[in-house]
Coordinates of C-alpha atoms and ligand atoms in Angstrom, one line a residue:
M1 CA 6.6 -13.4 -68.7
S2 CA 7.5 -10.1 -70.4
L3 CA 11.3 -11.1 -69.7
L4 CA 11.0 -13.9 -72.3
S5 CA 9.2 -11.7 -75.0
G6 CA 10.9 -10.1 -77.5
G7 CA 14.6 -8.9 -78.0
F8 CA 14.2 -6.3 -75.4
G9 CA 13.0 -8.6 -73.1
M10 CA 16.0 -11.1 -74.0
A11 CA 18.2 -8.1 -72.9
R12 CA 16.9 -7.7 -69.6
W13 CA 17.1 -11.4 -68.9
G14 CA 21.1 -11.1 -69.7
F15 CA 21.2 -8.2 -67.3
G16 CA 19.7 -10.3 -64.4
W17 CA 21.9 -12.9 -65.0
A18 CA 24.9 -10.7 -64.7
L19 CA 23.2 -9.1 -61.7
L20 CA 22.6 -12.5 -59.8
L21 CA 26.8 -13.5 -60.8
L22 CA 27.9 -10.2 -59.2
L23 CA 25.4 -10.9 -56.2
L24 CA 26.9 -14.5 -55.9
L25 CA 30.4 -12.9 -56.0
L26 CA 29.7 -10.5 -53.2
L27 CA 28.3 -13.3 -51.4
A28 CA 31.2 -15.4 -51.8
L29 CA 33.4 -12.3 -50.6
W30 CA 31.2 -11.6 -47.9
R31 CA 32.2 -15.1 -46.3
P32 CA 34.1 -15.2 -42.7
G33 CA 36.9 -16.5 -44.5
A34 CA 37.5 -13.4 -46.5
A35 CA 36.5 -11.3 -43.8
C36 CA 39.4 -12.6 -41.3
P37 CA 42.2 -10.1 -40.1
E38 CA 45.4 -10.2 -41.9
L39 CA 47.5 -12.0 -39.4
C40 CA 44.9 -14.5 -38.4
T41 CA 43.2 -17.4 -39.5
C42 CA 39.3 -18.0 -39.4
T43 CA 38.1 -21.5 -39.7
G44 CA 34.4 -21.9 -39.4
A45 CA 33.7 -20.6 -36.0
R46 CA 37.4 -20.4 -34.8
I47 CA 39.8 -17.5 -35.1
S48 CA 43.2 -18.4 -34.6
C49 CA 46.0 -16.1 -34.4
V50 CA 49.8 -17.5 -33.9
D51 CA 52.0 -15.6 -36.1
A52 CA 54.9 -15.0 -33.7
K53 CA 56.6 -12.7 -36.3
H54 CA 54.0 -9.7 -36.5
S55 CA 52.4 -9.4 -33.2
I56 CA 48.9 -8.3 -32.5
M57 CA 48.0 -6.0 -30.0
A58 CA 44.3 -6.9 -28.8
F59 CA 41.4 -9.0 -30.2
P60 CA 40.9 -9.0 -34.1
M61 CA 37.6 -7.7 -35.3
L62 CA 35.6 -9.1 -37.9
Q63 CA 33.9 -7.3 -40.6
S64 CA 30.1 -7.3 -39.0
E65 CA 28.6 -8.0 -35.9
A66 CA 27.1 -10.9 -37.1
E67 CA 30.2 -12.7 -38.0
M68 CA 32.0 -12.3 -34.5
E69 CA 28.5 -13.8 -33.1
N70 CA 29.1 -16.9 -34.9
I71 CA 32.7 -17.6 -33.4
T72 CA 32.9 -19.7 -30.4
D73 CA 36.8 -20.2 -30.5
I74 CA 39.3 -17.7 -30.1
Y75 CA 43.1 -18.8 -30.3
I76 CA 46.0 -16.7 -29.6
A77 CA 49.3 -18.0 -28.8
N78 CA 52.9 -16.3 -29.3
Q79 CA 51.9 -13.0 -29.2
S80 CA 54.5 -10.4 -27.6
S81 CA 52.6 -7.2 -27.9
F82 CA 49.4 -8.5 -26.7
K83 CA 48.9 -7.1 -23.0
S84 CA 45.6 -6.7 -21.8
I85 CA 42.0 -8.0 -21.9
N86 CA 39.8 -4.6 -21.6
E87 CA 36.0 -4.3 -20.3
K88 CA 34.9 -4.2 -23.9
D89 CA 37.4 -6.2 -25.8
L90 CA 35.1 -9.2 -26.3
D91 CA 31.9 -7.5 -26.2
S92 CA 30.9 -8.5 -29.7
Y93 CA 31.8 -12.0 -29.4
R94 CA 28.5 -13.0 -27.5
N95 CA 28.9 -17.0 -28.1
L96 CA 32.3 -17.5 -27.2
R97 CA 33.0 -21.0 -25.3
N98 CA 36.8 -21.5 -25.6
L99 CA 39.5 -18.5 -25.3
T100 CA 43.0 -19.5 -25.3
V101 CA 45.5 -16.7 -24.6
T102 CA 48.8 -18.4 -24.3
N103 CA 52.3 -17.5 -24.2
T104 CA 51.8 -13.6 -24.5
R105 CA 52.6 -10.6 -22.2
L106 CA 49.1 -10.5 -20.9
A107 CA 49.2 -8.8 -17.2
Y108 CA 46.1 -7.5 -17.0
I109 CA 42.6 -8.7 -17.4
S110 CA 39.6 -6.5 -16.5
R111 CA 36.7 -7.5 -14.0
Q112 CA 34.2 -6.5 -16.8
A113 CA 36.2 -8.6 -19.4
F114 CA 33.8 -11.4 -20.0
Q115 CA 30.4 -9.3 -19.2
S116 CA 29.3 -10.5 -22.6
N117 CA 30.1 -13.8 -22.8
P118 CA 28.0 -16.0 -20.7
K119 CA 28.7 -19.1 -22.6
L120 CA 32.4 -19.1 -21.7
Q121 CA 33.4 -22.5 -20.4
Y122 CA 37.1 -22.9 -21.4
L123 CA 39.7 -20.4 -20.7
N124 CA 43.1 -21.5 -20.9
L125 CA 45.7 -18.2 -19.9
K126 CA 48.9 -20.3 -19.5
E127 CA 52.3 -19.2 -19.7
N128 CA 51.7 -15.2 -19.4
I129 CA 52.4 -12.4 -17.0
L130 CA 49.6 -12.4 -14.7
S131 CA 50.5 -11.5 -11.1
N132 CA 46.9 -11.6 -9.8
L133 CA 43.3 -12.5 -10.8
S134 CA 39.9 -11.3 -9.1
W135 CA 36.9 -14.1 -8.7
R136 CA 34.7 -11.0 -9.6
T137 CA 36.0 -11.4 -13.2
F138 CA 34.1 -14.8 -13.1
R139 CA 31.3 -14.2 -11.2
H140 CA 28.7 -14.5 -13.7
L141 CA 30.3 -17.3 -15.6
N142 CA 29.9 -21.2 -15.3
I143 CA 33.2 -22.0 -16.1
S144 CA 34.6 -25.5 -16.4
Y145 CA 38.0 -24.9 -17.2
L146 CA 40.7 -22.2 -15.9
L147 CA 44.2 -22.9 -16.9
L148 CA 46.9 -20.4 -15.3
A149 CA 49.9 -22.6 -15.2
G150 CA 53.4 -20.7 -16.3
N151 CA 52.1 -17.4 -14.7
P152 CA 54.0 -15.3 -11.9
L153 CA 50.9 -15.5 -9.5
Q154 CA 51.8 -13.8 -6.5
C155 CA 51.0 -15.1 -2.6
I156 CA 48.7 -12.3 -1.7
C157 CA 44.8 -12.5 -0.7
E158 CA 43.7 -11.5 -3.9
N159 CA 44.5 -14.9 -5.4
V160 CA 43.5 -17.2 -2.3
W161 CA 40.3 -17.7 -3.8
L162 CA 42.4 -19.6 -6.5
K163 CA 42.6 -22.1 -3.7
Q164 CA 39.1 -23.2 -3.6
W165 CA 38.9 -23.3 -7.6
R166 CA 37.7 -26.7 -8.6
G167 CA 40.2 -26.8 -11.9
E168 CA 42.0 -29.5 -12.8
E169 CA 45.0 -27.9 -11.7
A170 CA 44.2 -26.0 -8.9
E171 CA 46.4 -28.5 -7.1
D172 CA 49.8 -27.6 -9.1
L173 CA 49.5 -24.0 -9.3
L174 CA 52.3 -22.3 -7.5
C175 CA 52.6 -18.7 -6.5
V176 CA 55.4 -16.3 -6.1
E177 CA 56.4 -15.3 -2.2
E178 CA 57.8 -11.6 -1.9
G179 CA 61.4 -12.8 -1.7
G180 CA 60.9 -15.0 -4.9
K181 CA 60.3 -18.5 -3.7
R182 CA 57.6 -20.4 -4.9
T183 CA 55.1 -22.2 -2.8
A184 CA 51.9 -24.3 -3.8
L185 CA 48.9 -22.1 -3.6
S186 CA 46.8 -24.6 -2.3
T187 CA 49.1 -24.8 1.1
L188 CA 48.8 -20.8 1.4
T189 CA 47.4 -19.0 4.4
L190 CA 47.7 -15.7 5.1
P191 CA 46.7 -13.7 8.3
N192 CA 43.7 -11.1 7.8
C193 CA 42.4 -13.3 4.5
V194 CA 39.4 -14.9 5.5
L195 CA 36.4 -15.7 3.5
P196 CA 32.9 -13.7 4.5
T197 CA 30.3 -15.2 6.5
V198 CA 26.9 -13.9 6.8
T199 CA 23.8 -14.3 9.1
L200 CA 20.3 -13.0 8.6
K201 CA 17.7 -12.4 11.3
P202 CA 15.0 -13.2 11.5
T203 CA 15.4 -16.6 9.3
K204 CA 11.4 -16.5 8.9
V205 CA 9.1 -13.7 8.3
T206 CA 5.2 -14.5 8.7
M207 CA 3.7 -11.5 9.3
Q208 CA 0.3 -9.8 8.9
K209 CA 0.0 -6.9 6.1
G210 CA 0.3 -3.6 7.6
L211 CA 2.7 -4.4 10.1
N212 CA 6.5 -3.1 10.3
V213 CA 9.5 -5.6 10.2
T214 CA 13.3 -4.9 10.5
L215 CA 15.7 -7.4 9.0
M216 CA 19.0 -7.5 10.4
C217 CA 22.4 -8.8 8.7
N218 CA 25.7 -9.1 10.3
T219 CA 28.5 -10.4 8.4
S220 CA 32.0 -11.5 9.1
G221 CA 35.5 -11.9 6.9
T222 CA 38.7 -10.2 6.6
P223 CA 39.3 -7.8 4.7
T224 CA 35.9 -6.1 5.8
P225 CA 33.2 -7.4 3.6
T226 CA 30.8 -4.8 1.6
L227 CA 26.9 -5.7 2.6
N228 CA 24.2 -5.6 0.1
W229 CA 20.5 -5.9 -0.2
T230 CA 18.8 -7.2 -3.3
T231 CA 15.1 -7.6 -3.1
C232 CA 12.2 -8.0 -5.3
K233 CA 10.9 -4.7 -6.4
L234 CA 9.2 -3.8 -2.8
N235 CA 6.0 -2.2 -2.7
S236 CA 6.4 -1.4 1.1
K237 CA 8.2 1.6 2.4
N238 CA 11.9 0.5 3.3
E239 CA 15.2 2.1 4.6
H240 CA 18.5 0.2 5.2
E241 CA 20.7 1.4 7.4
H242 CA 24.4 0.5 7.5
S243 CA 27.2 0.5 10.3
G244 CA 30.5 -1.6 10.1
Q245 CA 29.6 -5.5 9.7
M246 CA 25.7 -4.9 10.3
S247 CA 23.3 -3.5 7.8
E248 CA 19.2 -3.5 8.9
L249 CA 16.4 -3.2 6.3
R250 CA 13.2 -1.9 7.9
L251 CA 9.8 -2.5 5.9
V252 CA 7.1 -0.2 7.2
N253 CA 3.4 -0.9 6.2
V254 CA 4.2 -4.1 4.2
S255 CA 2.2 -4.5 1.7
S256 CA 0.1 -7.7 0.7
L257 CA 1.7 -7.2 -2.8
D258 CA 5.3 -8.3 -1.4
N259 CA 4.1 -11.6 -0.4
G260 CA 6.4 -14.1 -1.5
C261 CA 9.2 -11.6 -2.2
K262 CA 12.7 -12.7 -1.2
I263 CA 15.3 -10.6 0.2
T264 CA 19.1 -11.5 0.1
C265 CA 21.7 -10.1 1.9
R266 CA 25.1 -10.6 0.1
S267 CA 28.3 -9.9 1.6
E268 CA 31.6 -10.1 -0.4
N269 CA 35.5 -8.9 -0.1
M270 CA 38.6 -10.1 -2.4
V271 CA 38.5 -13.3 -1.0
G272 CA 35.0 -14.4 -2.0
E273 CA 31.1 -14.0 -1.2
A274 CA 28.3 -15.3 0.7
E275 CA 24.9 -14.7 0.9
A276 CA 21.5 -15.4 3.1
S277 CA 18.1 -14.9 2.2
V278 CA 14.5 -15.1 3.4
D279 CA 11.1 -15.4 1.6
L280 CA 8.4 -12.9 2.8
D281 CA 5.1 -14.7 4.0
I282 CA 2.7 -11.6 4.5
L283 CA -1.0 -12.7 5.4
F284 CA -3.9 -11.2 4.2
P285 CA -7.5 -11.3 3.8
P286 CA -8.7 -12.4 0.4
V287 CA -9.4 -10.1 -2.5
I288 CA -11.3 -11.2 -5.4
S289 CA -9.9 -8.8 -8.4
K290 CA -11.7 -10.1 -11.3
L291 CA -15.0 -12.0 -11.9
M292 CA -15.9 -12.2 -15.6
D293 CA -18.8 -13.0 -18.0
A294 CA -18.8 -17.1 -18.8
V295 CA -16.6 -18.0 -21.4
S296 CA -17.1 -20.9 -23.7
D297 CA -13.7 -23.3 -24.5
H298 CA -14.7 -27.3 -24.4
H299 CA -16.6 -26.7 -21.2
W300 CA -18.1 -23.1 -19.8
C301 CA -15.9 -21.1 -17.4
I302 CA -16.6 -18.1 -15.4
P303 CA -13.4 -17.0 -14.9
F304 CA -12.0 -15.3 -11.7
S305 CA -8.6 -13.7 -9.9
M306 CA -8.2 -13.6 -6.3
S307 CA -5.3 -13.3 -3.7
G308 CA -5.4 -13.9 -0.3
N309 CA -2.6 -15.7 2.3
P310 CA -3.0 -18.3 3.4
E311 CA -5.0 -19.2 0.2
P312 CA -8.7 -18.6 0.5
K313 CA -11.1 -21.1 0.3
L314 CA -13.7 -20.8 -2.4
S315 CA -17.4 -21.3 -2.8
W316 CA -20.0 -20.1 -5.0
L317 CA -23.8 -18.9 -4.9
L318 CA -26.4 -19.4 -7.5
N319 CA -29.0 -16.9 -7.1
G320 CA -28.4 -16.8 -3.2
K321 CA -28.4 -20.9 -3.2
P322 CA -25.0 -22.6 -2.8
V323 CA -23.9 -24.4 -5.8
E324 CA -22.9 -27.9 -5.2
E325 CA -19.5 -29.1 -6.9
G326 CA -19.1 -32.1 -8.5
P327 CA -18.2 -33.7 -12.1
F328 CA -20.3 -31.6 -13.9
I329 CA -19.7 -28.0 -12.0
R330 CA -16.3 -27.2 -10.2
T331 CA -13.7 -24.7 -9.2
M332 CA -10.5 -25.2 -10.7
I333 CA -7.3 -23.0 -10.1
H334 CA -5.0 -22.7 -13.2
D335 CA -2.2 -20.7 -12.4
Y336 CA -0.7 -18.6 -9.9
S337 CA 1.1 -15.7 -11.0
E338 CA 1.9 -12.3 -9.6
G339 CA 0.6 -12.9 -6.3
E340 CA -2.8 -14.1 -7.7
Y341 CA -4.7 -17.5 -8.4
H342 CA -6.3 -17.7 -11.4
G343 CA -9.2 -20.2 -12.1
C344 CA -12.5 -20.8 -13.3
L345 CA -15.9 -22.5 -12.2
H346 CA -16.0 -25.3 -14.9
L347 CA -19.8 -25.9 -16.2
D348 CA -20.3 -29.3 -18.2
S349 CA -22.9 -28.4 -20.9
P350 CA -25.0 -25.9 -18.7
T351 CA -28.5 -25.7 -19.6
H352 CA -31.0 -22.7 -18.8
I353 CA -31.4 -24.2 -15.1
N354 CA -27.6 -22.8 -14.8
N355 CA -28.4 -19.5 -16.0
G356 CA -28.6 -16.8 -13.2
K357 CA -26.3 -14.6 -10.7
Y358 CA -23.1 -16.5 -9.7
T359 CA -21.5 -15.1 -6.5
L360 CA -17.8 -16.1 -5.8
L361 CA -16.7 -16.2 -1.9
A362 CA -13.1 -16.3 -0.9
S363 CA -12.1 -16.7 2.7
N364 CA -9.2 -17.2 4.7
K365 CA -8.6 -16.5 8.8
Y366 CA -8.3 -12.9 8.0
G367 CA -11.4 -12.1 6.1
E368 CA -13.7 -12.9 3.3
D369 CA -14.3 -11.1 -0.2
R370 CA -17.2 -11.9 -2.8
K371 CA -18.2 -10.7 -6.2
A372 CA -20.9 -11.9 -8.5
V373 CA -21.7 -12.0 -12.2
F374 CA -24.6 -13.0 -14.5
A375 CA -24.0 -16.1 -16.6
H376 CA -26.2 -16.9 -19.5
F377 CA -25.5 -20.1 -21.2
M378 CA -27.4 -20.0 -24.6
H379 CA -27.5 -22.2 -27.6
E380 CA -26.1 -20.5 -30.7
P381 CA -28.7 -17.9 -32.1
W382 CA -30.1 -19.2 -35.8
N383 CA -30.0 -22.8 -34.7
E384 CA -33.0 -24.3 -36.3
S385 CA -32.9 -28.0 -34.7
V386 CA -32.8 -26.6 -31.1
T387 CA -36.2 -25.3 -29.4
D388 CA -35.1 -24.1 -26.3
P389 CA -37.6 -24.3 -23.7
L390 CA -36.3 -21.5 -22.2
Y391 CA -38.1 -18.5 -23.8
Y392 CA -41.3 -20.1 -22.5
D393 CA -40.3 -21.2 -19.2
P394 CA -42.7 -19.3 -16.8
T395 CA -40.2 -19.8 -13.7
T396 CA -37.9 -17.7 -15.3
D397 CA -38.3 -14.4 -14.1
D398 CA -36.0 -12.2 -16.4
T399 CA -35.8 -12.6 -19.9
P400 CA -32.7 -13.7 -21.7
I401 CA -31.6 -10.3 -23.4
G402 CA -29.5 -11.9 -26.1
Q403 CA -32.3 -13.8 -27.6
T404 CA -34.9 -11.1 -27.4
E405 CA -32.7 -8.8 -29.3
D406 CA -32.1 -11.4 -31.9
K407 CA -36.0 -11.3 -32.4
V408 CA -36.3 -7.8 -32.4
A409 CA -33.5 -7.9 -35.3
V410 CA -35.6 -10.6 -37.2
Y411 CA -38.3 -8.3 -37.0
L412 CA -36.6 -5.1 -38.3
V413 CA -34.9 -7.1 -41.4
V414 CA -38.5 -8.0 -42.1
G415 CA -40.1 -4.9 -41.6
I416 CA -37.5 -3.0 -43.6
A417 CA -38.0 -5.7 -46.5
A418 CA -41.7 -5.2 -46.7
V419 CA -41.5 -1.3 -46.6
T420 CA -38.8 -1.3 -49.2
F421 CA -41.1 -3.6 -51.1
T422 CA -44.2 -1.3 -50.6
G423 CA -42.1 2.0 -51.3
F424 CA -41.1 0.3 -54.8
I425 CA -44.5 -0.3 -55.6
L426 CA -45.6 2.8 -54.9
M427 CA -42.9 4.5 -56.4
L428 CA -44.1 2.6 -60.0
V429 CA -47.3 3.8 -59.3
I430 CA -46.4 7.2 -58.8
L431 CA -43.8 7.3 -61.6
K432 CA -46.7 6.0 -64.0
F433 CA -49.5 8.4 -62.7
G434 CA -46.8 11.5 -61.6
R435 CA -45.9 12.4 -65.0
N436 CA -49.3 13.8 -65.9
S437 CA -50.9 14.2 -62.5
K438 CA -50.8 16.7 -59.7
F439 CA -48.1 14.6 -57.2
G440 CA -45.2 15.6 -59.1
I441 CA -41.8 15.0 -57.5
K442 CA -42.9 16.2 -54.4
G443 CA -45.4 13.2 -54.0
F444 CA -42.7 10.6 -54.4
V445 CA -40.6 12.3 -51.4
L446 CA -43.8 12.3 -49.3
F447 CA -44.4 8.7 -49.8
H448 CA -40.7 7.6 -49.6
N449 CA -40.6 9.1 -46.2
V450 CA -43.5 7.5 -44.2
P451 CA -42.4 4.2 -44.4
V452 CA -39.3 5.4 -42.8
E453 CA -41.1 7.0 -40.0
I454 CA -42.9 3.4 -39.4
V455 CA -39.6 1.7 -38.9
A456 CA -38.2 4.2 -36.5
R457 CA -41.6 3.6 -34.3
Ligands
NAG501 C1 26.7 -17.7 -38.8 O1 26.5 -19.5 -38.8 C2 25.3 -19.9 -39.4 C3 25.6 -21.4 -39.5 O2 26.5 -21.9 -39.5 C4 25.1 -19.6 -41.3 O3 24.4 -19.9 -41.7 C5 25.8 -18.0 -41.0 O4 25.7 -17.5 -42.7 C6 27.0 -17.4 -40.4 N1 26.7 -16.0 -40.5 C7 27.9 -15.1 -40.9 C8 27.6 -13.5 -40.8 O5 28.9 -15.9 -41.0
NAG502 C1 54.8 -20.4 -29.8 O1 56.3 -20.6 -29.9 C2 56.8 -21.7 -29.3 C3 58.3 -21.7 -29.0 O2 58.3 -20.6 -29.6 C4 56.5 -23.2 -30.0 O3 57.0 -24.4 -29.7 C5 55.0 -23.1 -30.2 O4 54.7 -24.2 -31.7 C6 54.7 -21.9 -31.0 N1 52.9 -22.2 -31.1 C7 52.1 -21.8 -32.0 C8 50.6 -22.1 -31.9 O5 52.5 -21.6 -33.0
NAG503 C1 36.7 -26.2 -26.4 O1 38.1 -26.6 -26.1 C2 37.8 -28.1 -25.5 C3 39.0 -28.3 -24.9 O2 40.1 -28.1 -25.8 C4 37.6 -28.8 -26.6 O3 37.7 -30.1 -26.4 C5 36.4 -28.2 -27.0 O4 36.3 -29.1 -28.3 C6 36.5 -26.5 -27.7 N1 35.2 -26.6 -28.1 C7 34.9 -25.8 -29.1 C8 33.7 -25.4 -29.4 O5 35.8 -25.4 -29.8
NAG504 C1 47.1 -7.1 -10.0 O1 47.9 -6.8 -11.5 C2 47.8 -5.2 -11.6 C3 48.3 -5.4 -13.1 O2 49.9 -5.9 -13.4 C4 48.5 -4.4 -11.3 O3 48.5 -3.2 -11.7 C5 48.1 -4.6 -9.5 O4 48.7 -4.0 -8.8 C6 48.2 -6.0 -8.8 N1 47.4 -6.2 -7.9 C7 47.9 -6.4 -6.7 C8 46.9 -6.7 -5.3 O5 48.7 -7.0 -6.5
NAG505 C1 27.6 -25.1 -16.0 O1 28.7 -26.2 -16.9 C2 28.6 -27.5 -16.4 C3 29.2 -28.3 -17.6 O2 29.9 -27.5 -18.2 C4 26.9 -27.9 -16.7 O3 26.7 -29.3 -16.4 C5 25.9 -27.1 -15.8 O4 24.7 -27.5 -15.8 C6 26.3 -25.7 -15.7 N1 25.4 -24.7 -15.3 C7 24.6 -23.9 -15.5 C8 23.8 -23.2 -14.5 O5 24.9 -23.5 -16.4
NAG506 C1 5.6 1.1 11.5 O1 6.5 2.0 11.9 C2 5.7 3.4 11.3 C3 6.9 4.4 11.2 O2 7.7 4.4 12.0 C4 4.8 3.9 12.7 O3 4.1 4.9 12.4 C5 3.7 3.0 12.9 O4 3.2 2.9 14.2 C6 4.6 1.5 12.7 N1 3.4 0.2 13.1 C7 3.2 -0.6 13.9 C8 2.3 -1.4 13.9 O5 4.2 -0.8 14.7
NAG507 C1 27.7 -10.7 14.0 O1 28.5 -11.8 13.8 C2 29.7 -11.8 14.5 C3 30.5 -13.3 14.1 O2 29.6 -14.1 13.2 C4 29.3 -12.2 15.9 O3 30.8 -12.2 16.8 C5 29.0 -10.9 16.5 O4 28.2 -11.3 17.7 C6 27.4 -10.7 15.8 N1 26.9 -9.1 16.0 C7 25.5 -9.4 16.1 C8 24.9 -8.2 16.3 O5 25.0 -10.1 15.6
NAG508 C1 -0.3 1.2 4.7 O1 -0.5 1.1 3.3 C2 -2.0 1.3 2.9 C3 -1.6 0.8 1.5 O2 -1.0 0.2 0.9 C4 -2.5 2.7 3.1 O3 -4.0 2.7 2.8 C5 -2.4 2.7 4.8 O4 -3.0 4.3 4.8 C6 -1.1 2.7 4.9 N1 -1.0 3.0 6.5 C7 -0.1 3.7 7.1 C8 -0.1 3.9 8.6 O5 0.7 4.4 6.3
NAG509 C1 -27.6 -26.8 -32.9 O1 -27.3 -27.2 -31.6 C2 -27.3 -28.3 -31.4 C3 -27.1 -28.9 -29.9 O2 -26.7 -27.7 -29.4 C4 -25.6 -28.8 -31.9 O3 -25.2 -30.2 -31.6 C5 -25.5 -28.4 -33.5 O4 -24.1 -28.5 -33.8 C6 -25.7 -27.0 -33.7 N1 -25.6 -26.6 -34.8 C7 -25.4 -25.5 -35.6 C8 -25.5 -25.3 -37.0 O5 -24.6 -24.9 -35.1
NAG510 C1 26.5 -3.7 -6.6 C2 26.0 -2.9 -5.3 O1 24.9 -2.7 -5.1 N1 27.1 -2.6 -4.7 C3 27.3 -2.0 -3.6 C4 27.2 -2.8 -2.1 O2 27.1 -2.3 -1.0 C5 28.1 -1.1 -0.9 C6 28.1 -0.5 0.7 O3 27.9 -1.6 1.5 C7 28.1 -0.1 -2.1 O4 29.3 0.6 -2.1 C8 28.1 -0.9 -3.6 O5 27.8 0.0 -4.6

């Protein structure tokens, strides 16, 4: 408002426009195109470096992380100084989908080269000088195209995994034998170059909690594969022992918290990998971890959480008598997470006859558990249209606490109002007579204190 009033305002207004223009100019300069490295061209989400006279040595970097995150396509061709793709080179290009590096001196690709590029789909590495490539470089990716024609790939075990490659050109891919002779990779067979297999025993683990179990993983393949166990975060005490092509995983005093846990044995060598897994099925008696006060949300719900395997059967008691379930009262499990079933006893429009002590019984063949909670289904306080017979019902032995409190509150408020009013009248009287009487100021203090004592009582 003040900007437009008076000469001073006009000056500020002009200054504002200049600032805005400057900002726009800066914004224009910040556009991706302008931040493109000298020897490359950038259009939208693509970087392309094809200047053969002045070769780049590594992937270009843009000015900001945000710009690099926008890039989905990098195209590099005819670069005589481009030799390797190292561990961190592509870290900032997190959304990269297409990568072409062709007709360069590329000889080395790190196994971690694409660890930050989970979206990489199309990889064209034609016409480089790659002699070998590990499958581990691509283990976490979902590559649709891997083009490798025109590389002096050697006929060695490390490249044998390419035989199984589903890429379109796999059949035509050639490799170079020691003498220099070229062979179709698809027909290559090498001694001592065998894909791993793995067997895990037992194949099913169903056991009671507190017992011990030993899992045995056996692998074959050459070169000798390495074995690894991957498990959920185990609560049971565990140890593994490794010897040659065998590995043992021993679980002691198995915890019910590990029920459903998946245990995997993975085996890998340069030709590829294999794995086998088993799910722990741990039997244990029911445990009710939570039984909470009734809450109202369309219907009333008495929420509970419990565990047990096999899944416990549930029933309820109201004041010690079995609750008959039906359309208006029923138990429902809503969710199974972190080893626990979460559910509700649903009550449709409960009345005072539903008030009382609710006991949840959970049982399976290994034992049972029970927990109880008191539930009072009440109308909203201060609702004049309802005269709840509950408070006059002689059959109800325990008084509903909430409503009693409400009545006390009413008495208290009315009492305080009455006392304040009396105090006010008394004060007027004292002020009127006090000026020329013996009561004085002391009288006022005395009278003011007396009603407060009545309230406290
Ligand atoms: C990234 O792309 C989005 C959508 O195309 C665009 O709005 C945004 O300005 C770009 N960010 C950078 C830093 O270029
Ligand atoms: C790379 O160089 C070859 C021959 O030198 C040429 O035919 C090709 O068009 C060039 N590629 C690009 C993308 O410039
Ligand atoms: C990636 O490359 C493929 C094959 O050349 C092409 O069809 C696709 O449009 C490219 N995708 C992007 C995002 O550039
Ligand atoms: C794979 O290629 C790299 C880079 O050229 C080389 O250092 C390494 O010795 C090769 N590995 C094998 C097994 O030939
Ligand atoms: C892998 O890519 C293919 C096609 O590119 C797609 O259909 C599939 O869903 C992808 N799989 C995963 C796990 O991303
Ligand atoms: C489980 O192993 C522990 C330690 O090796 C041992 O003390 C315990 O007796 C074993 N329990 C059973 C049920 O075999
Ligand atoms: C492991 O597997 C190999 C081949 O599958 C088999 O010959 C060997 O007997 C197995 N060893 C054990 C201890 O099961
Ligand atoms: C087994 O574990 C439970 C807790 O998970 C513990 O209370 C019990 O003492 C343990 N038993 C043995 C023999 O270590
Ligand atoms: C009073 O209770 C009745 C019956 O439970 C309900 O329909 C009505 O909406 C309530 N009124 C208010 C003001 O809460
Ligand atoms: C990723 C991982 O845990 N690798 C391990 C697999 O097992 C071998 C020994 O068998 C370890 O050396 C690796 O570190």
